[in-house]
C-alpha cells in the first residue's frame, strides 16, 4: 500500500500523520514542491514583525524528524507535473529530473498561490507575497536592512497581519484595499472600528480605491492609486487573494470549479483513487450551501485527517464538515473574529434574517478593565437559527466567537443561547454573558416583544418618524440626531403625553447609547399604544456604521425644543 | 395583577425585570430582607482585595433607580416571615412592624446563608462571612485597620477568592480545607496545580484537615487545627458552604429537600401561585440527573427570567435548563474552570466513562507566551457523550470551558469536537485547538486505536508491566519511574526487539511527557503485536496527580540498564 500525498503543509501533513496511525506498514510518500514541509504558514507575519525572532521556529518538522517519528518519506523540492489516473502514477519533477511514481491512493493538497493582478510594475523586486518561509525571511531582511516605508496591497487577514507586522517593526505603513473597507468579510460597522484602530496606530488606510500601477525607482518604488495619489514604498506586500494551484490536476481531468478541485464529503475527487483537501478544493458553506474555496488551516487539517480515515475504510461515520469560515485577526489592541455568514452572503443567498447589535462588556462592568465586545449576530427570520456572528473588541472576542461557532455547528437556535451555562466570575464574564444576552434579545425579537430599526435606514426613518432619544440630557447634548426628542427612559412613563404630542400620529423610533435603555423604552411606548421600534445597537452602532461621516450626522445642539422642529 | 418577589438579588431581580417587560401595568413588589437590592455578590472579594476600591460600585441598582427604569416597588429591610397560600398573602416584617401583603403570583428567591459548623469560638468578632456588601466593607475595614494575618476556613470558590483577596491586600494568609485538596469539585490532579500556585504566592494551604476551634484573644485569635497546630489570625473568613434560607417556606408546607425548595422545570413549587428559583431551590444536574442546590448566579438569573415568562403564560416553550455547574475562579496567575460532572459525581452515579488528560498550549507554540491548558475531559463509555470538562492554566482556560459547556448543552459527542471550526490565528489558538485535540483523542479511544492507563494505577502497573518511557534520554534522566525502559519514540521501530525482550510476555505500558509521543508509540507497539496502553496525560499528569509526593516516586537515576532491574 503506497499513499502519495502532493503538498506537505496543513492538509497533506494531517493526512500523512493520520494514515500512519491507521497502518504501521503503509508506505507514505509526501511530495512537497517547496523547500520546507509542515511549516507554520500562519506564523509568517510574526517573523516579519520580529515577535518570532528565529525563522526556524516556523519549521515545525523536517523530513528527518517525520521519518523518525512517523516513518514518512518526505521529499521536498519535488513537484508533481502530471497525474496518470488510469495507471495510477504521477510524474514528479525535481533537480534530479523527471520521474514516475505509482500510487494506490493519491491525496492532492497543493494549496493555493497568490493572485497577481495585471498591475504595471508588479514585477518590481520590492514586491513580495507572504506565503512561504522564504517570503517572510526576505521581508524581515528588508526590515533589518533599514526599510522605512511599507505598502500592503489588500487588507484581508494576511494584509492586516502584514501591516501590523511592519508597524510593529517600526515602519511607516500604508494599506490599500479596493473594497469599501478593510477586512471585507467583516461587516461595515465593525470594520470601521478596525479602520480607526489602524489610524490610531499611525497606519494609513486607503479603502475603496485600487492601486493603478507601481513605479519602480532607484531609491524607492511609488504605488500610484486610482485617484492619482502617490505612495512611496521600500517594500510592498501583495495580498489580494489566492487561487488554487491545480493546473496539473485540471490537466488530468479532475472535476473543478474555476480551478478549485471538486470533492465530496469524504474528500473524494471525480476520479477513483484520488482525494483532495485544503485551499485547492471547493468547500460547501455551512450556512448558505454556497460552494467556494476556504483557505483556512483548521478545516484543511480536519479534511486531511478524514481523507486518511476514508482511505483506510474508517470514514463512513464522519463526513468532512461544511465550512463556517471561522477566523480571527489581531489588529493593534483589538481582536476581530467571525464565524458563519455575513450580511452580504445572506443577502446574496436570499436568506431572510434580522441582525442584532450588542455592546456588552467582556466581564463585569464593576471589575477593573471592563471593555466592550462589539457583537453582530444574524438570526434566521423563519426559525431563529444562528446564521453568523462577528465581534470586535479588546478582550474576550475570540471566546465569544468560539461559543457561537460551536452553537452554529450544533444547530442551536438563537434562543438556545439564553440557556448556555458559561463560566462566570467578575474577571471573566458577566452573569448574563454577551452570548446569553444575544439570545435574550433574539427571543424578544422572535416573540414580538422587540422590534428593531437599523442605522442604515436613518434617512428614511428621520423623514417619516419621531426619533426619541432616551439617553440622559447630558448624553444627548454630547451629540444626537437632529430633530430627535430627548426624554430619559426613567422619565418616559411620566412624560408619555409629550411623546404622543410630538409623534402626532407618526411612528416613534427610539434609541439610546447601546440599545438596553431603548429596549426598555420600547415596551413602555408599546404599552401606551405607540408604533415603536428600537435602534439596533444604539448610537454606538450608528457611529460605527457611519464611521468618519458621523460628525456630519450628529449635532451637539443641546436644546430639545429646537431639535423638535 | 400583583407579583410579590421575596429576595432582590440575582433570580429575584431577573424575574422582576422580565415581568415588567411582559406587562407595563402589573404591580411588581420586591421584598428584600437586607439593606441592598441587586448587588454584585460575585464582586465582594474584589472589594476586600482593593481591586474594586469603591463599594458603591457593587450596588448595581437602588430602589429609586429600579422604580424609575422599571416601575418596580422595591422594599429593602423587609423580611417575609410567613406565607398563607390559601389566602395568597405573605406576612412582611420591617422596622415598621408586621404587615400582610396579598399576591397574585409569589416568587421565592431568598437565597442561602452561610453554613455555621459547631466550631467553638466561631462567634469571635474576628470571624466574618463574605456574603453581603456589609461583610465586604467590614473585611476591607479590617485590612485598612492594619490586619496582618488572615485565615480562611473552607477553600471553595469564595474561600479561594477571599484568600487571594487578602494576599492581594498584603496579608499573610492561611487556608484550611477539610477535603483532601483545595476547590473540592476540581479533580485532584488539577487542584494540585492550584495548591502549588497558592504556595508560590506565599499562601499556606492546610488541606485534608479540619479546624477544631477558634481561641479568641486580645491581640489576635488562634485557629487550632485537628493536628494541634495553631494558626494566628487578625481576621477569619468562614466559607464552608451555604444552606437555603427557607424556614418561612418550609413552614408554609412547600415541598423541599433538606430545606431546598422543590420546583418543576417552570420553577413552580408544590403550591399553586408560588414559584421559586436560585440558591434556595433544588436543581437537576444536567449530566447525572442528581438533585441538589446549585449556588451560581447565571442559572439563578435564567430561572428568574423564565418564571416571569411562566407567570405571564409565555413559558410553555422553554423549560428551566438543567444545571451544568459551570464555574471559573482566578487563583494568582492561574485560572481554574469546570463544567459538567467530575469523576466523583460520575462514580457516585455509576456512569461508566473514560477520562482524557491533555496539556495543549493556549495558542501556537511558536508564538511568544505559549503556556499549557491542563485539560481533563470525561467521556461516556457507551455513546461518547461529553460528561464534564475541567481546566487549569494561565490563559485560554475560560474560553475552552465555555466551548465545552456549549457542546455539552447541545448534546455533542466528544467526536463532534473534532469538527468544531474555532477561531485560529497564532496569538489566539492552534489550528488543532485544545478542544479539537480532545475530540481526536476521544475518537482514537472510542474506536480502539488508543488504550489509556492512569496515574492512579501506577503501583499496579509497575508490578505487572514493562513501563516504557519514550521521551529522550535527557528527559528520562531528569526524573523517571524506577524500572522503566527508555527508548525515544523516534528509535522505537529500530529497537522494537529490545521492547520484546524486556517485556518478556508482560504488557507494555508506555508514557512520555504529555501523551502525544506515547500515543504514537502505542500504535507502533500494537503494530508489532504487543499489549500496549499509553499513560493519559503523561508524566505531567503523573506529577499533578501525586503532587508533593512525586519526588518520592520519580528517580533521576540515569542508567537505563540499572532501571531495568
PDB file of C-alpha atoms in Angstrom, chain A residues 187-429:
ATOM      1  CA  UNK A 187     -19.460  43.898   8.478  1.00  0.00           C
ATOM      2  CA  UNK A 188     -19.050  47.568   7.694  1.00  0.00           C
ATOM      3  CA  UNK A 189     -19.954  48.730  11.218  1.00  0.00           C
ATOM      4  CA  UNK A 190     -17.216  46.531  12.740  1.00  0.00           C
ATOM      5  CA  UNK A 191     -14.654  47.183  10.030  1.00  0.00           C
ATOM      6  CA  UNK A 192     -14.837  50.883  10.848  1.00  0.00           C
ATOM      7  CA  UNK A 193     -13.532  50.019  14.319  1.00  0.00           C
ATOM      8  CA  UNK A 194     -10.502  48.339  12.760  1.00  0.00           C
ATOM      9  CA  UNK A 195     -10.082  51.290  10.465  1.00  0.00           C
ATOM     10  CA  UNK A 196      -9.988  53.634  13.468  1.00  0.00           C
ATOM     11  CA  UNK A 197      -7.533  51.356  15.281  1.00  0.00           C
ATOM     12  CA  UNK A 198      -5.213  51.255  12.260  1.00  0.00           C
ATOM     13  CA  UNK A 199      -5.289  55.047  12.071  1.00  0.00           C
ATOM     14  CA  UNK A 200      -4.647  55.265  15.817  1.00  0.00           C
ATOM     15  CA  UNK A 201      -1.526  53.158  15.257  1.00  0.00           C
ATOM     16  CA  UNK A 202      -0.488  55.576  12.523  1.00  0.00           C
ATOM     17  CA  UNK A 203      -1.176  53.170   9.669  1.00  0.00           C
ATOM     18  CA  UNK A 204      -2.718  54.967   6.689  1.00  0.00           C
ATOM     19  CA  UNK A 205      -5.740  53.214   5.229  1.00  0.00           C
ATOM     20  CA  UNK A 206      -6.769  53.718   1.590  1.00  0.00           C
ATOM     21  CA  UNK A 207     -10.082  51.868   1.300  1.00  0.00           C
ATOM     22  CA  UNK A 208     -12.460  51.800  -1.643  1.00  0.00           C
ATOM     23  CA  UNK A 209      -9.659  52.555  -4.063  1.00  0.00           C
ATOM     24  CA  UNK A 210      -7.465  50.452  -6.322  1.00  0.00           C
ATOM     25  CA  UNK A 211      -3.736  50.617  -6.889  1.00  0.00           C
ATOM     26  CA  UNK A 212      -3.227  51.555 -10.534  1.00  0.00           C
ATOM     27  CA  UNK A 213       0.462  50.896 -11.029  1.00  0.00           C
ATOM     28  CA  UNK A 214       3.801  50.577  -9.319  1.00  0.00           C
ATOM     29  CA  UNK A 215       6.581  52.864 -10.490  1.00  0.00           C
ATOM     30  CA  UNK A 216       9.902  51.226  -9.638  1.00  0.00           C
ATOM     31  CA  UNK A 217      12.658  53.655  -8.690  1.00  0.00           C
ATOM     32  CA  UNK A 218      16.265  53.568  -7.634  1.00  0.00           C
ATOM     33  CA  UNK A 219      15.689  54.761  -4.050  1.00  0.00           C
ATOM     34  CA  UNK A 220      12.138  53.586  -3.627  1.00  0.00           C
ATOM     35  CA  UNK A 221       9.085  52.459  -5.575  1.00  0.00           C
ATOM     36  CA  UNK A 222       5.929  54.510  -5.792  1.00  0.00           C
ATOM     37  CA  UNK A 223       2.470  52.949  -5.641  1.00  0.00           C
ATOM     38  CA  UNK A 224       0.079  55.088  -7.673  1.00  0.00           C
ATOM     39  CA  UNK A 225      -3.582  54.854  -6.694  1.00  0.00           C
ATOM     40  CA  UNK A 226      -6.619  55.336  -8.927  1.00  0.00           C
ATOM     41  CA  UNK A 227      -7.099  58.894  -7.668  1.00  0.00           C
ATOM     42  CA  UNK A 228      -3.570  59.748  -8.706  1.00  0.00           C
ATOM     43  CA  UNK A 229      -2.149  59.851  -5.205  1.00  0.00           C
ATOM     44  CA  UNK A 230       1.389  58.527  -4.927  1.00  0.00           C
ATOM     45  CA  UNK A 231       2.559  56.363  -2.023  1.00  0.00           C
ATOM     46  CA  UNK A 232       6.303  55.726  -1.777  1.00  0.00           C
ATOM     47  CA  UNK A 233       7.480  52.303  -0.551  1.00  0.00           C
ATOM     48  CA  UNK A 234      10.711  50.451   0.222  1.00  0.00           C
ATOM     49  CA  UNK A 235       8.777  47.234   0.448  1.00  0.00           C
ATOM     50  CA  UNK A 236       5.420  46.186  -0.997  1.00  0.00           C
ATOM     51  CA  UNK A 237       3.386  43.161   0.057  1.00  0.00           C
ATOM     52  CA  UNK A 238       0.874  41.721  -2.367  1.00  0.00           C
ATOM     53  CA  UNK A 239      -2.037  40.068  -0.557  1.00  0.00           C
ATOM     54  CA  UNK A 240      -5.117  40.469  -2.719  1.00  0.00           C
ATOM     55  CA  UNK A 241      -6.162  36.838  -2.609  1.00  0.00           C
ATOM     56  CA  UNK A 242      -5.155  33.381  -3.732  1.00  0.00           C
ATOM     57  CA  UNK A 243      -6.033  30.896  -6.420  1.00  0.00           C
ATOM     58  CA  UNK A 244      -5.788  27.111  -6.276  1.00  0.00           C
ATOM     59  CA  UNK A 245      -2.506  25.661  -7.527  1.00  0.00           C
ATOM     60  CA  UNK A 246      -4.120  22.924  -9.538  1.00  0.00           C
ATOM     61  CA  UNK A 247      -3.053  23.116 -13.182  1.00  0.00           C
ATOM     62  CA  UNK A 248      -1.663  19.560 -13.038  1.00  0.00           C
ATOM     63  CA  UNK A 249      -4.914  18.278 -11.553  1.00  0.00           C
ATOM     64  CA  UNK A 250      -7.112  20.105 -14.040  1.00  0.00           C
ATOM     65  CA  UNK A 251      -4.973  18.717 -16.865  1.00  0.00           C
ATOM     66  CA  UNK A 252      -5.604  15.209 -15.555  1.00  0.00           C
ATOM     67  CA  UNK A 253      -9.337  15.710 -15.979  1.00  0.00           C
ATOM     68  CA  UNK A 254     -10.406  16.112 -12.351  1.00  0.00           C
ATOM     69  CA  UNK A 255     -13.676  17.962 -11.987  1.00  0.00           C
ATOM     70  CA  UNK A 256     -13.094  21.502 -10.793  1.00  0.00           C
ATOM     71  CA  UNK A 257     -14.816  24.860 -10.399  1.00  0.00           C
ATOM     72  CA  UNK A 258     -12.663  27.761 -11.563  1.00  0.00           C
ATOM     73  CA  UNK A 259      -9.595  25.718 -10.747  1.00  0.00           C
ATOM     74  CA  UNK A 260     -10.746  24.528  -7.311  1.00  0.00           C
ATOM     75  CA  UNK A 261     -10.954  20.733  -7.197  1.00  0.00           C
ATOM     76  CA  UNK A 262     -14.460  19.393  -6.582  1.00  0.00           C
ATOM     77  CA  UNK A 263     -14.635  16.840  -3.763  1.00  0.00           C
ATOM     78  CA  UNK A 264     -17.448  15.021  -1.987  1.00  0.00           C
ATOM     79  CA  UNK A 265     -17.882  14.890   1.776  1.00  0.00           C
ATOM     80  CA  UNK A 266     -15.184  12.189   2.016  1.00  0.00           C
ATOM     81  CA  UNK A 267     -12.688  14.331   0.126  1.00  0.00           C
ATOM     82  CA  UNK A 268     -13.004  12.104  -2.961  1.00  0.00           C
ATOM     83  CA  UNK A 269     -12.442  13.771  -6.315  1.00  0.00           C
ATOM     84  CA  UNK A 270     -14.197  12.832  -9.535  1.00  0.00           C
ATOM     85  CA  UNK A 271     -11.556  10.148 -10.233  1.00  0.00           C
ATOM     86  CA  UNK A 272     -11.359   6.971  -8.123  1.00  0.00           C
ATOM     87  CA  UNK A 273      -8.235   6.663  -6.032  1.00  0.00           C
ATOM     88  CA  UNK A 274      -7.690  10.419  -5.827  1.00  0.00           C
ATOM     89  CA  UNK A 275      -8.624  12.559  -2.828  1.00  0.00           C
ATOM     90  CA  UNK A 276      -8.082  16.294  -2.311  1.00  0.00           C
ATOM     91  CA  UNK A 277      -8.268  18.814   0.536  1.00  0.00           C
ATOM     92  CA  UNK A 278      -7.270  22.304   1.625  1.00  0.00           C
ATOM     93  CA  UNK A 279      -7.023  25.623  -0.188  1.00  0.00           C
ATOM     94  CA  UNK A 280      -7.088  23.897  -3.580  1.00  0.00           C
ATOM     95  CA  UNK A 281     -10.586  22.439  -3.166  1.00  0.00           C
ATOM     96  CA  UNK A 282     -14.179  23.613  -3.215  1.00  0.00           C
ATOM     97  CA  UNK A 283     -15.842  23.752   0.224  1.00  0.00           C
ATOM     98  CA  UNK A 284     -19.541  23.889   0.976  1.00  0.00           C
ATOM     99  CA  UNK A 285     -20.627  26.856   3.105  1.00  0.00           C
ATOM    100  CA  UNK A 286     -22.344  25.502   6.218  1.00  0.00           C
ATOM    101  CA  UNK A 287     -24.905  28.299   6.315  1.00  0.00           C
ATOM    102  CA  UNK A 288     -25.754  29.062   2.710  1.00  0.00           C
ATOM    103  CA  UNK A 289     -24.689  25.887   0.949  1.00  0.00           C
ATOM    104  CA  UNK A 290     -22.631  28.016  -1.429  1.00  0.00           C
ATOM    105  CA  UNK A 291     -19.523  26.400  -2.925  1.00  0.00           C
ATOM    106  CA  UNK A 292     -16.187  28.193  -2.683  1.00  0.00           C
ATOM    107  CA  UNK A 293     -12.624  27.530  -1.590  1.00  0.00           C
ATOM    108  CA  UNK A 294     -11.958  28.281   2.109  1.00  0.00           C
ATOM    109  CA  UNK A 295      -8.268  28.996   2.716  1.00  0.00           C
ATOM    110  CA  UNK A 296      -8.030  28.264   6.450  1.00  0.00           C
ATOM    111  CA  UNK A 297      -5.737  25.920   8.346  1.00  0.00           C
ATOM    112  CA  UNK A 298      -8.227  24.277  10.697  1.00  0.00           C
ATOM    113  CA  UNK A 299     -10.649  22.994   8.042  1.00  0.00           C
ATOM    114  CA  UNK A 300      -7.669  21.852   5.934  1.00  0.00           C
ATOM    115  CA  UNK A 301      -6.268  19.793   8.821  1.00  0.00           C
ATOM    116  CA  UNK A 302      -9.660  18.246   9.521  1.00  0.00           C
ATOM    117  CA  UNK A 303     -10.232  17.294   5.888  1.00  0.00           C
ATOM    118  CA  UNK A 304      -6.742  15.781   5.572  1.00  0.00           C
ATOM    119  CA  UNK A 305      -7.323  13.652   8.634  1.00  0.00           C
ATOM    120  CA  UNK A 306     -10.707  12.418   7.393  1.00  0.00           C
ATOM    121  CA  UNK A 307      -9.283  11.550   3.992  1.00  0.00           C
ATOM    122  CA  UNK A 308      -6.806   9.205   5.678  1.00  0.00           C
ATOM    123  CA  UNK A 309      -9.744   7.643   7.522  1.00  0.00           C
ATOM    124  CA  UNK A 310     -11.575   7.151   4.226  1.00  0.00           C
ATOM    125  CA  UNK A 311      -8.554   5.626   2.505  1.00  0.00           C
ATOM    126  CA  UNK A 312      -8.427   3.005   5.254  1.00  0.00           C
ATOM    127  CA  UNK A 313     -12.178   2.472   5.237  1.00  0.00           C
ATOM    128  CA  UNK A 314     -12.831   4.232   8.547  1.00  0.00           C
ATOM    129  CA  UNK A 315     -14.519   7.273   7.078  1.00  0.00           C
ATOM    130  CA  UNK A 316     -18.119   6.111   6.860  1.00  0.00           C
ATOM    131  CA  UNK A 317     -19.287   7.743  10.074  1.00  0.00           C
ATOM    132  CA  UNK A 318     -17.885  11.223   9.742  1.00  0.00           C
ATOM    133  CA  UNK A 319     -18.210  13.415   6.669  1.00  0.00           C
ATOM    134  CA  UNK A 320     -15.868  16.337   6.174  1.00  0.00           C
ATOM    135  CA  UNK A 321     -17.664  19.199   7.936  1.00  0.00           C
ATOM    136  CA  UNK A 322     -19.099  22.034   5.894  1.00  0.00           C
ATOM    137  CA  UNK A 323     -17.342  25.349   6.293  1.00  0.00           C
ATOM    138  CA  UNK A 324     -18.146  28.073   8.805  1.00  0.00           C
ATOM    139  CA  UNK A 325     -15.121  30.145   7.857  1.00  0.00           C
ATOM    140  CA  UNK A 326     -14.374  30.942  11.496  1.00  0.00           C
ATOM    141  CA  UNK A 327     -11.418  33.308  11.634  1.00  0.00           C
ATOM    142  CA  UNK A 328      -9.698  35.766  13.941  1.00  0.00           C
ATOM    143  CA  UNK A 329      -7.147  38.507  13.450  1.00  0.00           C
ATOM    144  CA  UNK A 330      -5.270  40.791  15.819  1.00  0.00           C
ATOM    145  CA  UNK A 331      -5.187  44.470  14.822  1.00  0.00           C
ATOM    146  CA  UNK A 332      -3.258  46.579  17.304  1.00  0.00           C
ATOM    147  CA  UNK A 333      -5.021  46.371  20.640  1.00  0.00           C
ATOM    148  CA  UNK A 334      -8.157  44.953  19.040  1.00  0.00           C
ATOM    149  CA  UNK A 335      -9.256  41.487  18.030  1.00  0.00           C
ATOM    150  CA  UNK A 336     -11.685  40.895  15.175  1.00  0.00           C
ATOM    151  CA  UNK A 337     -13.308  37.493  14.732  1.00  0.00           C
ATOM    152  CA  UNK A 338     -16.176  35.983  12.813  1.00  0.00           C
ATOM    153  CA  UNK A 339     -17.989  32.730  12.153  1.00  0.00           C
ATOM    154  CA  UNK A 340     -20.715  31.747   9.718  1.00  0.00           C
ATOM    155  CA  UNK A 341     -22.328  34.010   7.140  1.00  0.00           C
ATOM    156  CA  UNK A 342     -22.186  37.784   6.936  1.00  0.00           C
ATOM    157  CA  UNK A 343     -24.883  40.172   5.716  1.00  0.00           C
ATOM    158  CA  UNK A 344     -23.677  40.209   2.122  1.00  0.00           C
ATOM    159  CA  UNK A 345     -23.565  36.425   1.941  1.00  0.00           C
ATOM    160  CA  UNK A 346     -27.046  36.121   3.424  1.00  0.00           C
ATOM    161  CA  UNK A 347     -28.481  38.757   1.111  1.00  0.00           C
ATOM    162  CA  UNK A 348     -26.793  37.053  -1.837  1.00  0.00           C
ATOM    163  CA  UNK A 349     -28.290  33.713  -0.847  1.00  0.00           C
ATOM    164  CA  UNK A 350     -31.699  35.260  -0.223  1.00  0.00           C
ATOM    165  CA  UNK A 351     -31.854  34.087   3.403  1.00  0.00           C
ATOM    166  CA  UNK A 352     -34.277  36.282   5.364  1.00  0.00           C
ATOM    167  CA  UNK A 353     -32.751  37.333   8.645  1.00  0.00           C
ATOM    168  CA  UNK A 354     -32.611  40.004  11.263  1.00  0.00           C
ATOM    169  CA  UNK A 355     -29.435  41.373  12.729  1.00  0.00           C
ATOM    170  CA  UNK A 356     -28.680  42.058  16.387  1.00  0.00           C
ATOM    171  CA  UNK A 357     -26.085  44.558  17.557  1.00  0.00           C
ATOM    172  CA  UNK A 358     -24.844  44.386  21.148  1.00  0.00           C
ATOM    173  CA  UNK A 359     -22.019  46.056  23.052  1.00  0.00           C
ATOM    174  CA  UNK A 360     -21.761  44.118  26.327  1.00  0.00           C
ATOM    175  CA  UNK A 361     -18.597  44.217  28.386  1.00  0.00           C
ATOM    176  CA  UNK A 362     -16.229  41.262  28.271  1.00  0.00           C
ATOM    177  CA  UNK A 363     -16.502  40.929  32.070  1.00  0.00           C
ATOM    178  CA  UNK A 364     -18.343  42.502  34.973  1.00  0.00           C
ATOM    179  CA  UNK A 365     -18.585  46.247  34.473  1.00  0.00           C
ATOM    180  CA  UNK A 366     -17.629  46.923  38.080  1.00  0.00           C
ATOM    181  CA  UNK A 367     -14.401  44.900  37.745  1.00  0.00           C
ATOM    182  CA  UNK A 368     -11.383  46.952  36.608  1.00  0.00           C
ATOM    183  CA  UNK A 369     -10.584  46.823  32.907  1.00  0.00           C
ATOM    184  CA  UNK A 370     -14.073  46.283  31.561  1.00  0.00           C
ATOM    185  CA  UNK A 371     -14.273  46.923  27.811  1.00  0.00           C
ATOM    186  CA  UNK A 372     -16.983  46.278  25.253  1.00  0.00           C
ATOM    187  CA  UNK A 373     -17.304  43.343  22.890  1.00  0.00           C
ATOM    188  CA  UNK A 374     -18.976  44.865  19.826  1.00  0.00           C
ATOM    189  CA  UNK A 375     -21.073  41.989  18.591  1.00  0.00           C
ATOM    190  CA  UNK A 376     -23.189  41.432  15.485  1.00  0.00           C
ATOM    191  CA  UNK A 377     -25.322  38.327  15.138  1.00  0.00           C
ATOM    192  CA  UNK A 378     -27.517  37.346  12.204  1.00  0.00           C
ATOM    193  CA  UNK A 379     -30.565  35.238  13.051  1.00  0.00           C
ATOM    194  CA  UNK A 380     -32.835  33.467  10.571  1.00  0.00           C
ATOM    195  CA  UNK A 381     -36.253  35.101  10.301  1.00  0.00           C
ATOM    196  CA  UNK A 382     -38.061  31.776   9.948  1.00  0.00           C
ATOM    197  CA  UNK A 383     -36.668  29.511  12.657  1.00  0.00           C
ATOM    198  CA  UNK A 384     -34.238  31.692  14.646  1.00  0.00           C
ATOM    199  CA  UNK A 385     -31.258  29.531  13.758  1.00  0.00           C
ATOM    200  CA  UNK A 386     -27.969  31.347  14.177  1.00  0.00           C
ATOM    201  CA  UNK A 387     -26.553  32.266  10.779  1.00  0.00           C
ATOM    202  CA  UNK A 388     -23.403  34.140  11.666  1.00  0.00           C
ATOM    203  CA  UNK A 389     -21.634  36.159  14.340  1.00  0.00           C
ATOM    204  CA  UNK A 390     -18.861  38.725  14.292  1.00  0.00           C
ATOM    205  CA  UNK A 391     -17.169  40.680  17.044  1.00  0.00           C
ATOM    206  CA  UNK A 392     -14.509  43.312  17.610  1.00  0.00           C
ATOM    207  CA  UNK A 393     -13.080  44.363  20.944  1.00  0.00           C
ATOM    208  CA  UNK A 394     -10.035  44.496  23.158  1.00  0.00           C
ATOM    209  CA  UNK A 395     -10.693  41.289  25.125  1.00  0.00           C
ATOM    210  CA  UNK A 396     -12.972  38.268  25.099  1.00  0.00           C
ATOM    211  CA  UNK A 397     -13.722  38.399  21.372  1.00  0.00           C
ATOM    212  CA  UNK A 398     -12.257  35.029  20.378  1.00  0.00           C
ATOM    213  CA  UNK A 399     -14.039  33.341  23.296  1.00  0.00           C
ATOM    214  CA  UNK A 400     -17.479  34.547  22.240  1.00  0.00           C
ATOM    215  CA  UNK A 401     -16.928  33.707  18.582  1.00  0.00           C
ATOM    216  CA  UNK A 402     -15.793  30.196  19.534  1.00  0.00           C
ATOM    217  CA  UNK A 403     -19.005  29.734  21.504  1.00  0.00           C
ATOM    218  CA  UNK A 404     -21.029  30.968  18.509  1.00  0.00           C
ATOM    219  CA  UNK A 405     -19.088  28.667  16.178  1.00  0.00           C
ATOM    220  CA  UNK A 406     -19.891  25.745  18.457  1.00  0.00           C
ATOM    221  CA  UNK A 407     -23.549  26.747  18.684  1.00  0.00           C
ATOM    222  CA  UNK A 408     -23.908  27.091  14.908  1.00  0.00           C
ATOM    223  CA  UNK A 409     -22.210  23.731  14.312  1.00  0.00           C
ATOM    224  CA  UNK A 410     -24.542  22.136  16.866  1.00  0.00           C
ATOM    225  CA  UNK A 411     -27.593  23.656  15.184  1.00  0.00           C
ATOM    226  CA  UNK A 412     -28.689  25.688  18.200  1.00  0.00           C
ATOM    227  CA  UNK A 413     -31.215  28.463  17.780  1.00  0.00           C
ATOM    228  CA  UNK A 414     -30.511  31.970  18.987  1.00  0.00           C
ATOM    229  CA  UNK A 415     -32.929  31.319  21.850  1.00  0.00           C
ATOM    230  CA  UNK A 416     -30.866  28.334  22.968  1.00  0.00           C
ATOM    231  CA  UNK A 417     -28.069  30.810  23.700  1.00  0.00           C
ATOM    232  CA  UNK A 418     -30.050  32.020  26.707  1.00  0.00           C
ATOM    233  CA  UNK A 419     -29.588  28.641  28.345  1.00  0.00           C
ATOM    234  CA  UNK A 420     -25.846  28.286  27.855  1.00  0.00           C
ATOM    235  CA  UNK A 421     -24.217  27.893  31.241  1.00  0.00           C
ATOM    236  CA  UNK A 422     -20.968  29.770  30.668  1.00  0.00           C
ATOM    237  CA  UNK A 423     -18.148  30.266  33.135  1.00  0.00           C
ATOM    238  CA  UNK A 424     -18.746  33.382  35.174  1.00  0.00           C
ATOM    239  CA  UNK A 425     -16.831  35.267  37.780  1.00  0.00           C
ATOM    240  CA  UNK A 426     -16.142  39.014  37.644  1.00  0.00           C
ATOM    241  CA  UNK A 427     -12.701  38.834  35.944  1.00  0.00           C
ATOM    242  CA  UNK A 428     -14.012  36.561  33.176  1.00  0.00           C
ATOM    243  CA  UNK A 429     -17.569  37.384  32.217  1.00  0.00           C
TER     244      UNK A 429
END
